[in-house]
XYZ file of C-alpha atoms in Angstrom:
603
model
C 0.000 0.000 0.000
C 1.167 3.559 -0.651
C 2.861 5.149 2.342
C 1.390 8.309 3.845
C 1.014 9.985 7.228
C -1.175 7.798 9.410
C -4.313 9.582 10.566
C -6.226 8.223 13.549
C -9.927 7.986 12.750
C -12.037 10.461 14.774
C -14.685 9.009 17.056
C -18.226 8.486 15.781
C -20.663 10.920 17.391
C -24.227 11.803 16.476
C -26.991 13.369 18.521
C -29.603 11.078 16.976
C -27.949 7.908 18.271
C -27.630 4.478 16.707
C -29.985 2.377 14.582
C -29.773 -1.317 13.701
C -27.704 -2.143 16.785
C -30.372 -3.431 19.161
C -30.073 -0.275 21.250
C -26.292 -0.512 21.700
C -23.999 2.468 21.143
C -20.868 1.764 19.140
C -17.385 3.259 19.407
C -14.374 2.770 17.188
C -12.650 0.903 20.015
C -15.541 -1.613 19.925
C -14.708 -2.147 16.243
C -10.950 -2.465 16.628
C -9.692 -5.460 14.675
C -12.356 -5.042 11.973
C -12.145 -3.203 8.670
C -14.634 -0.346 8.993
C -16.230 1.437 6.029
C -18.053 4.643 6.900
C -20.761 5.534 4.399
C -21.687 9.218 4.712
C -25.148 9.417 3.166
C -28.458 11.204 3.269
C -31.696 9.623 2.168
C -32.732 12.334 -0.332
C -29.645 11.630 -2.447
C -30.069 9.163 -5.316
C -26.289 8.743 -5.595
C -26.274 7.660 -1.934
C -28.949 5.092 -2.735
C -26.801 3.800 -5.601
C -23.909 3.329 -3.159
C -26.148 1.439 -0.731
C -26.807 -1.018 -3.547
C -23.122 -1.150 -4.526
C -22.210 -2.075 -0.945
C -24.687 -4.942 -0.539
C -22.520 -7.602 -2.204
C -19.328 -6.440 -0.442
C -21.196 -6.422 2.851
C -22.386 -9.991 2.404
C -19.086 -11.392 1.118
C -16.941 -9.945 3.926
C -19.425 -9.990 6.787
C -16.896 -11.601 9.183
C -14.164 -8.975 8.649
C -15.873 -5.790 7.427
C -18.287 -3.561 9.335
C -20.124 -0.944 7.311
C -21.398 2.009 9.324
C -23.871 4.393 7.705
C -23.374 7.939 8.981
C -26.594 9.737 8.135
C -25.703 13.377 7.432
C -28.768 15.440 6.450
C -29.101 18.064 3.733
C -32.766 18.960 4.244
C -34.347 19.958 7.567
C -36.716 16.984 7.374
C -33.772 14.606 7.113
C -32.594 15.752 10.539
C -35.749 14.303 12.122
C -34.890 11.043 13.847
C -38.075 9.213 12.824
C -37.429 10.146 9.200
C -34.025 8.454 9.425
C -35.609 5.388 11.046
C -38.080 5.264 8.163
C -35.368 5.659 5.529
C -33.253 2.844 6.980
C -36.205 0.485 6.609
C -37.396 1.967 3.305
C -34.070 1.280 1.575
C -33.254 -2.034 3.224
C -30.125 -0.864 5.067
C -28.668 -3.934 6.786
C -25.833 -2.407 8.796
C -25.572 -0.048 11.792
C -26.461 3.589 11.147
C -25.381 6.606 13.168
C -27.924 9.437 13.045
C -25.809 12.623 12.921
C -28.356 15.458 12.521
C -25.844 18.200 13.399
C -23.156 16.887 10.996
C -20.703 16.425 13.873
C -18.977 13.329 12.462
C -19.241 14.730 8.915
C -17.174 17.736 10.078
C -14.669 15.587 11.993
C -13.906 13.667 8.809
C -13.910 16.848 6.634
C -16.484 15.335 4.274
C -17.581 17.582 1.398
C -20.048 15.481 -0.588
C -22.822 12.931 -0.464
C -21.992 10.086 -0.758
C -18.492 9.697 0.703
C -16.876 6.437 1.832
C -14.052 6.373 4.382
C -12.085 3.187 5.071
C -10.588 2.612 8.545
C -8.082 -0.209 9.053
C -8.234 -2.718 11.960
C -5.834 -0.539 13.988
C -8.126 2.487 13.738
C -6.377 4.538 11.048
C -7.975 6.163 7.991
C -6.512 4.520 4.888
C -8.743 5.720 2.043
C -11.574 8.051 1.096
C -13.849 7.825 -1.942
C -16.508 10.310 -3.050
C -19.376 9.458 -5.361
C -20.253 6.188 -7.038
C -18.437 3.370 -8.765
C -15.940 2.443 -6.047
C -17.122 -1.089 -5.209
C -14.252 -2.702 -7.133
C -11.667 -0.462 -5.468
C -13.128 -1.220 -2.035
C -13.048 -4.952 -2.757
C -9.343 -4.775 -3.636
C -8.559 -2.657 -0.575
C -10.479 -4.988 1.747
C -8.544 -7.982 0.395
C -5.270 -6.100 0.863
C -6.117 -5.069 4.431
C -7.320 -8.571 5.262
C -3.987 -10.071 4.145
C -1.886 -7.387 5.839
C -3.629 -7.428 9.208
C -4.200 -11.156 9.148
C -0.407 -11.559 8.928
C 0.151 -8.976 11.689
C -2.399 -10.585 13.976
C -4.434 -7.374 14.173
C -7.480 -8.704 12.282
C -10.453 -9.918 14.316
C -13.099 -12.068 12.642
C -16.627 -12.710 13.863
C -20.201 -11.539 13.755
C -20.806 -7.829 13.247
C -22.862 -5.464 15.423
C -25.892 -5.351 13.080
C -29.212 -6.202 14.749
C -32.246 -6.209 12.415
C -35.341 -4.327 13.552
C -38.616 -6.116 14.166
C -40.786 -6.310 11.023
C -44.049 -4.344 10.995
C -47.269 -5.727 9.477
C -49.024 -3.292 7.108
C -50.704 -3.780 3.733
C -48.296 -1.302 2.124
C -44.741 -0.456 3.146
C -43.418 2.911 1.957
C -45.513 3.053 -1.217
C -44.057 5.276 -3.932
C -46.575 6.107 -6.654
C -50.118 5.162 -7.670
C -52.306 5.119 -10.766
C -56.049 4.630 -11.141
C -57.004 1.723 -13.370
C -59.991 1.972 -15.755
C -62.169 -0.106 -13.435
C -61.714 2.350 -10.567
C -59.174 0.393 -8.516
C -55.699 1.694 -7.679
C -52.358 0.180 -8.636
C -49.679 1.151 -6.110
C -45.924 0.618 -6.168
C -45.190 -1.050 -2.823
C -41.576 0.042 -3.016
C -39.931 -1.472 0.049
C -41.601 -4.859 -0.539
C -40.629 -4.895 -4.256
C -44.200 -5.419 -5.425
C -47.175 -3.757 -7.040
C -50.421 -3.883 -5.062
C -53.904 -3.438 -6.496
C -56.296 -1.799 -4.029
C -60.070 -1.556 -4.384
C -61.715 1.782 -5.166
C -61.831 2.541 -1.428
C -58.024 2.645 -1.443
C -57.827 0.133 1.393
C -58.898 -3.388 0.439
C -56.079 -5.420 -1.142
C -57.263 -7.147 -4.313
C -53.960 -8.704 -5.362
C -50.195 -8.474 -5.144
C -47.960 -8.578 -8.203
C -44.359 -9.700 -7.826
C -42.479 -12.181 -5.692
C -41.502 -9.633 -3.053
C -37.812 -10.402 -3.630
C -35.362 -8.139 -5.450
C -34.863 -9.236 -9.063
C -35.381 -8.597 -12.760
C -36.942 -11.883 -13.775
C -40.536 -12.163 -14.964
C -42.048 -12.069 -11.486
C -39.817 -9.643 -9.584
C -39.160 -5.939 -9.073
C -36.493 -3.954 -7.229
C -37.892 -0.902 -5.412
C -40.440 0.060 -8.113
C -41.655 3.669 -8.126
C -43.435 5.446 -10.995
C -46.537 4.148 -12.787
C -48.250 5.408 -15.938
C -51.352 4.219 -17.743
C -50.588 3.622 -21.432
C -53.048 4.170 -24.317
C -53.597 0.400 -24.696
C -54.605 0.010 -21.017
C -51.302 -1.468 -19.888
C -49.207 0.132 -17.143
C -45.607 1.286 -17.457
C -43.521 0.780 -14.308
C -40.333 2.615 -13.373
C -38.429 -0.303 -11.808
C -35.980 2.002 -10.110
C -33.190 -0.133 -8.661
C -33.382 -2.535 -11.601
C -32.664 0.497 -13.836
C -35.449 -0.702 -16.121
C -38.885 0.123 -17.506
C -41.394 -2.703 -17.262
C -44.904 -2.972 -18.715
C -47.689 -4.764 -16.849
C -50.884 -6.054 -18.450
C -53.424 -5.628 -15.618
C -55.799 -8.111 -17.238
C -53.431 -11.059 -17.640
C -50.799 -10.085 -15.067
C -48.080 -10.493 -17.725
C -44.937 -8.449 -17.042
C -42.451 -7.441 -19.746
C -39.178 -5.504 -19.613
C -39.267 -2.951 -22.441
C -36.254 -0.741 -21.646
C -32.992 -1.095 -19.771
C -30.455 -3.863 -19.283
C -30.522 -4.103 -15.502
C -27.185 -2.270 -15.407
C -26.722 1.318 -14.251
C -25.819 3.934 -16.879
C -22.344 5.486 -16.600
C -20.726 8.408 -18.387
C -19.670 7.335 -21.866
C -22.467 4.786 -22.249
C -24.932 5.126 -25.146
C -27.727 7.656 -24.657
C -29.996 6.347 -27.392
C -30.713 3.155 -29.273
C -32.665 -0.090 -28.964
C -34.368 0.177 -25.597
C -33.333 -3.260 -24.292
C -29.666 -2.567 -25.146
C -29.227 0.833 -23.467
C -28.450 1.173 -19.747
C -30.695 3.401 -17.603
C -30.116 4.989 -14.181
C -32.742 4.970 -11.430
C -35.879 5.835 -13.392
C -38.174 7.348 -10.740
C -41.366 8.245 -12.586
C -43.010 7.856 -15.991
C -45.729 9.709 -17.912
C -47.325 9.317 -21.339
C -47.021 12.612 -23.229
C -46.828 13.496 -26.924
C -46.907 9.884 -28.107
C -43.936 8.876 -25.976
C -43.310 7.527 -22.512
C -41.303 10.189 -20.685
C -38.962 8.981 -17.976
C -37.700 10.976 -14.980
C -34.158 9.567 -14.923
C -33.299 10.634 -11.396
C -29.939 8.849 -11.323
C -28.402 11.047 -14.024
C -30.517 14.229 -13.655
C -32.172 13.931 -17.054
C -35.442 13.228 -18.846
C -35.462 10.356 -21.343
C -38.159 9.030 -23.652
C -39.206 5.558 -24.731
C -40.964 5.161 -28.064
C -42.908 1.881 -28.152
C -43.462 2.219 -31.905
C -39.720 1.913 -32.619
C -38.633 0.194 -29.401
C -36.002 2.867 -28.760
C -34.954 5.188 -25.938
C -33.105 8.487 -26.017
C -32.172 11.456 -23.854
C -34.788 14.202 -24.185
C -33.472 16.849 -21.758
C -30.606 17.456 -19.363
C -26.817 17.335 -19.452
C -26.244 15.013 -16.415
C -24.980 18.061 -14.493
C -26.899 18.604 -11.260
C -28.535 21.978 -10.719
C -31.281 24.280 -11.943
C -30.716 25.729 -15.417
C -33.570 26.497 -17.819
C -33.483 26.849 -21.595
C -33.223 24.473 -24.552
C -33.760 20.883 -23.438
C -30.245 19.758 -24.378
C -28.690 22.492 -22.211
C -30.957 22.294 -19.148
C -29.809 21.069 -15.743
C -31.985 19.017 -13.408
C -31.453 17.597 -9.935
C -33.103 14.216 -9.432
C -36.354 14.673 -11.344
C -38.723 12.402 -9.432
C -42.280 13.162 -10.518
C -44.013 13.726 -13.876
C -47.529 14.781 -14.892
C -48.790 15.367 -18.426
C -51.198 18.283 -18.919
C -51.964 19.342 -22.479
C -48.995 21.198 -23.937
C -46.951 20.904 -20.729
C -45.199 18.080 -18.923
C -44.831 19.028 -15.252
C -41.747 17.899 -13.327
C -41.030 17.583 -9.604
C -37.285 18.315 -9.518
C -36.635 17.112 -6.007
C -33.076 18.166 -5.086
C -33.670 21.769 -6.197
C -37.034 21.770 -4.384
C -38.530 22.908 -7.669
C -41.500 22.432 -9.962
C -40.621 22.803 -13.635
C -42.146 21.995 -16.996
C -41.304 20.902 -20.525
C -42.954 22.513 -23.534
C -42.431 22.724 -27.272
C -40.320 25.653 -28.471
C -42.179 28.449 -30.260
C -40.693 27.219 -33.515
C -41.939 23.716 -32.760
C -38.569 22.172 -33.565
C -37.666 20.983 -30.096
C -38.335 21.301 -26.377
C -37.452 23.826 -23.713
C -37.431 23.732 -19.914
C -38.959 26.358 -17.634
C -39.163 26.684 -13.839
C -42.360 27.577 -11.996
C -41.129 27.312 -8.384
C -37.610 26.899 -7.024
C -34.226 28.619 -7.132
C -31.501 25.999 -6.677
C -29.920 23.206 -4.692
C -29.605 24.917 -1.332
C -32.793 26.946 -0.756
C -35.945 25.279 0.506
C -38.735 25.704 3.039
C -42.503 26.145 3.270
C -43.554 29.525 1.951
C -46.722 30.345 0.000
C -47.331 33.338 -2.240
C -45.825 34.502 -5.502
C -44.055 31.640 -7.236
C -40.730 33.453 -7.508
C -40.654 33.736 -3.693
C -42.402 30.483 -2.743
C -40.464 27.572 -1.248
C -40.883 23.797 -1.319
C -38.850 21.053 0.373
C -37.850 18.069 -1.811
C -41.114 17.426 -3.702
C -41.443 13.972 -5.258
C -44.741 14.192 -7.129
C -46.923 16.418 -9.331
C -50.547 15.955 -10.388
C -52.350 17.936 -13.114
C -55.647 19.427 -11.887
C -58.711 20.140 -14.086
C -58.346 23.939 -13.864
C -54.827 23.917 -15.361
C -53.042 24.158 -12.038
C -50.789 21.484 -10.603
C -50.860 19.791 -7.201
C -47.442 19.173 -5.651
C -46.566 16.344 -3.278
C -44.284 18.509 -1.129
C -42.672 15.498 0.463
C -40.379 16.847 3.162
C -42.897 19.511 4.213
C -45.528 16.756 4.707
C -47.922 18.847 2.646
C -49.934 18.998 -0.552
C -49.279 22.290 -2.358
C -50.710 23.898 -5.509
C -49.205 26.091 -8.212
C -51.620 28.090 -10.351
C -50.032 29.281 -13.628
C -52.861 31.777 -14.150
C -52.163 33.707 -10.941
C -48.515 32.724 -10.479
C -49.321 31.835 -6.852
C -48.381 28.872 -4.666
C -50.806 27.788 -1.940
C -51.101 24.930 0.528
C -53.969 22.479 0.038
C -53.339 20.175 3.003
C -50.874 19.603 5.809
C -50.290 16.838 8.365
C -49.502 14.291 5.684
C -46.427 12.080 6.142
C -43.927 12.195 3.285
C -46.497 12.375 0.469
C -44.839 11.123 -2.712
C -47.637 11.239 -5.319
C -51.352 11.907 -5.762
C -54.158 10.733 -8.046
C -57.185 12.796 -9.042
C -60.519 11.011 -8.474
C -63.536 13.159 -9.376
C -63.599 16.006 -6.839
C -61.149 14.272 -4.519
C -57.433 13.793 -4.595
C -55.938 10.558 -3.283
C -52.483 11.079 -1.799
C -49.803 8.425 -1.421
C -48.707 8.963 2.186
C -45.477 7.049 1.890
C -44.322 7.173 5.515
C -47.812 6.328 6.809
C -47.966 3.366 4.412
C -51.380 4.214 3.010
C -53.498 6.130 0.508
C -55.328 9.142 1.952
C -58.385 10.656 0.264
C -58.793 14.430 0.534
C -61.558 16.720 -0.669
C -60.013 19.397 -2.897
C -60.646 22.587 -0.870
C -61.992 25.703 -2.510
C -59.625 27.808 -0.434
C -56.051 26.935 0.407
C -54.860 26.206 3.913
C -52.826 29.050 5.402
C -49.473 28.137 6.938
C -46.735 30.089 8.662
C -43.951 30.891 6.210
C -40.630 29.128 6.844
C -37.423 29.356 4.814
C -34.323 27.183 5.146
C -30.872 26.814 3.699
C -28.832 23.644 3.727
C -27.059 22.967 7.046
C -23.664 22.570 5.386
C -21.246 25.298 6.430
C -19.699 27.301 3.607
C -16.004 26.744 2.888
C -14.039 29.969 3.382
C -11.750 30.613 0.421
C -9.313 33.417 -0.351
C -10.197 36.036 -2.962
C -8.544 35.916 -6.356
C -6.796 32.731 -7.447
C -8.103 29.456 -6.017
C -6.428 26.135 -6.733
C -8.907 23.317 -7.296
C -7.530 19.774 -6.982
C -9.676 16.685 -7.464
C -7.698 13.883 -5.850
C -7.821 10.535 -7.607
C -5.589 7.535 -6.925
C -6.285 4.452 -9.029
C -7.148 1.350 -6.965
C -4.425 -1.212 -6.285
C -3.669 -3.208 -9.420
C -5.194 -0.595 -11.716
C -4.026 2.396 -13.722
C -5.681 5.255 -15.551
C -7.101 4.072 -18.856
C -5.402 6.216 -21.514
C -5.789 3.856 -24.487
C -8.301 6.093 -26.234
C -7.254 9.506 -24.966
C -7.656 11.251 -21.578
C -9.258 9.084 -18.911
C -10.291 11.940 -16.640
C -12.830 14.749 -16.993
C -13.467 17.857 -14.929
C -16.364 20.288 -15.383
C -16.593 23.459 -13.280
C -19.327 26.089 -13.038
C -20.727 28.399 -10.376
C -23.929 29.819 -8.963
C -24.096 32.713 -9.503
C -22.028 32.433 -12.703
C -20.422 35.785 -11.840
C -18.556 34.100 -8.965
C -15.977 32.763 -11.444
C -13.923 35.238 -13.457
C -11.926 32.389 -15.001
C -11.732 28.604 -14.864
C -15.271 27.538 -15.738
C -15.961 24.836 -18.306
C -14.723 21.328 -19.172
C -11.183 19.934 -19.369
C -9.405 16.625 -18.897
C -7.020 17.703 -16.100
C -8.260 17.031 -12.551
C -6.427 20.125 -11.278
C -7.260 23.689 -12.258
C -6.572 27.277 -11.224
C -9.810 29.178 -10.740
C -10.098 32.957 -10.462
C -12.820 34.293 -8.202
C -14.341 37.558 -9.330
C -14.206 40.613 -7.128
C -17.463 41.810 -5.627
C -19.079 38.361 -5.278
C -18.682 37.225 -1.685
C -20.516 33.902 -1.679
C -21.924 31.257 -3.963
C -21.693 27.605 -4.933
C -18.954 25.933 -6.953
C -20.312 23.050 -9.029
C -17.606 20.474 -9.733
C -18.166 17.282 -11.719
C -15.277 14.802 -11.998
C -14.872 11.445 -13.697
C -11.922 9.031 -13.888
C -11.656 5.650 -15.616
C -9.174 3.009 -14.461
C -8.369 -0.461 -15.809
C -6.511 -3.571 -14.648
C -2.751 -2.974 -14.849
C -1.564 -6.433 -15.844
C -0.252 -7.140 -19.360
C -1.183 -10.798 -18.920
C -4.888 -9.891 -18.865
C -6.130 -9.904 -22.454
C -9.364 -8.043 -21.683
C -8.722 -5.832 -18.649
C -11.713 -4.851 -16.545
C -12.323 -1.102 -16.427
C -14.212 0.964 -13.870
C -15.631 4.480 -13.913
C -15.455 6.650 -10.798
C -17.540 9.824 -10.769
C -18.924 12.443 -8.429
C -20.671 15.819 -8.557
C -19.957 18.328 -5.796
C -21.907 21.454 -4.949
C -19.551 23.307 -2.596
C -20.940 26.422 -0.859
C -18.097 28.937 -0.589
C -17.611 32.268 1.157
C -14.871 34.578 -0.109
C -12.949 36.122 2.801
C -9.477 37.498 3.412
C -7.393 34.775 5.011
C -9.507 32.014 3.457
C -7.976 28.871 1.988
C -6.076 29.283 -1.315
C -6.724 25.639 -2.245
C -9.859 23.517 -2.480
C -9.251 19.764 -2.521
C -12.047 17.323 -3.352
C -11.271 13.639 -2.935
C -12.678 11.381 -5.629
C -10.596 8.403 -4.484
C -7.588 8.030 -2.200
C -6.184 10.461 0.340
C -5.253 14.114 -0.106
C -1.488 14.195 0.343
C -1.537 17.993 0.071
C -3.717 18.415 3.154
């Protein structure tokens, strides 16, 4: 292993306490002798959910030597609520101990800058590696094998059962349902996300008529993997966003037949095809679907884009978004999204719940009719959220997951982390609150004069009468809890740290194997240094007169097996997007280091 200064791992502290430990509190001394992987995550973050899935196989294979600890580090105010973390741990099938750190105490001790971040601690209690973003499972596997051999030989490795204690199961008809659609006969089809099934409920929204799916994770004919979005197709069949399978399925409600129409079961990575035969193109966490303009539109939350599936040609393609995370309007190919999670077709508009920017946006044809453009109704960016009614340009939401078109041309919003149902009226430009005291509403279905809300964290459908007047609520505004990084004015050195995993090297066979894209909000923050390049280091110049903002940094590196004896070396893509709040002050840091993989030797 590469030599570097040994850093003792800081203790694990979190005001919310421990989950999945049977009530026991853990310390690093309790874990001495084990290889510990800290997973800094927050449950709003789709990239964090990808990493949870990446870790499952590693967790199972090395259960006697490796202990994975989830350190829940919230972005949104709702994510700092302890019960919300308890719900998320069950919702996403987390089978390792989790430390609830609502005040980001451990996050700060480890100088973490991004969700998700993985930190590896050796059996003697020293930090040996850090990885930000996705795609590090192979590197972790190699490092675990290396540490196992090294500490097994030294006698410092301790094998045995880990500290994970599963919670008691709870009996309910639904468990964290995601979306719902009304079938022609009046019944409801609901994605029972945590149980990997679809459930048909009677018109009362309560009586279970049937369950579809084995209840086990899988992509075979009778299985799903955390399904979410549902859309009724013109032929009466139902499209299903099978989120963790990275696939679109189609269910025939009459026969119960299930078909995969798009996706390979593999997650899309940078450089993969973005169009082609639907069964041959990888997708990434499709979260919702809607039939609009003779296509099935897909909210591709995992890559911050909208895609379409055309059943007539059996093809998919990117329709909007660049894969950069943020809020940028304009021509579809240039727009930025941040985990689009809800869709609703309404005439000449397709409404979008853009969850990470706490925004409601829409797609429409350009005036020339030769393409599409993106517009924002409510929302300003990644770090502003709250519960504020009034004029849309001042109104605030908190991580909405669903939108529903209403008969009068307005749109109902499942304002998930505010536990509310909101409404945006394009005619007046106003946002109002229709209902409160819901629990993580994630979608809603219009039924005559009522609206049926999917109350995800109450595991039920709730029928509400659409009120003639909106509920009045006290206005609340929030900003993300992350502290801004203080940087010096003028020149700022940006270094993205990447060290190829053991036994691998950067893949330069076809040109540069790294990519760095930098931008800022507001754009005026950067006088120089914005844009793409292949070098992972760059000198930025901060403009005078702008004292705070957000640096958006997207990095990618590809590495391959470094062994000439291997005829077809395996290659792996490592990527991460950072949104780094910065404050420009005299005496601030002249260098900003972001660790993609490895350790920052310049720290």
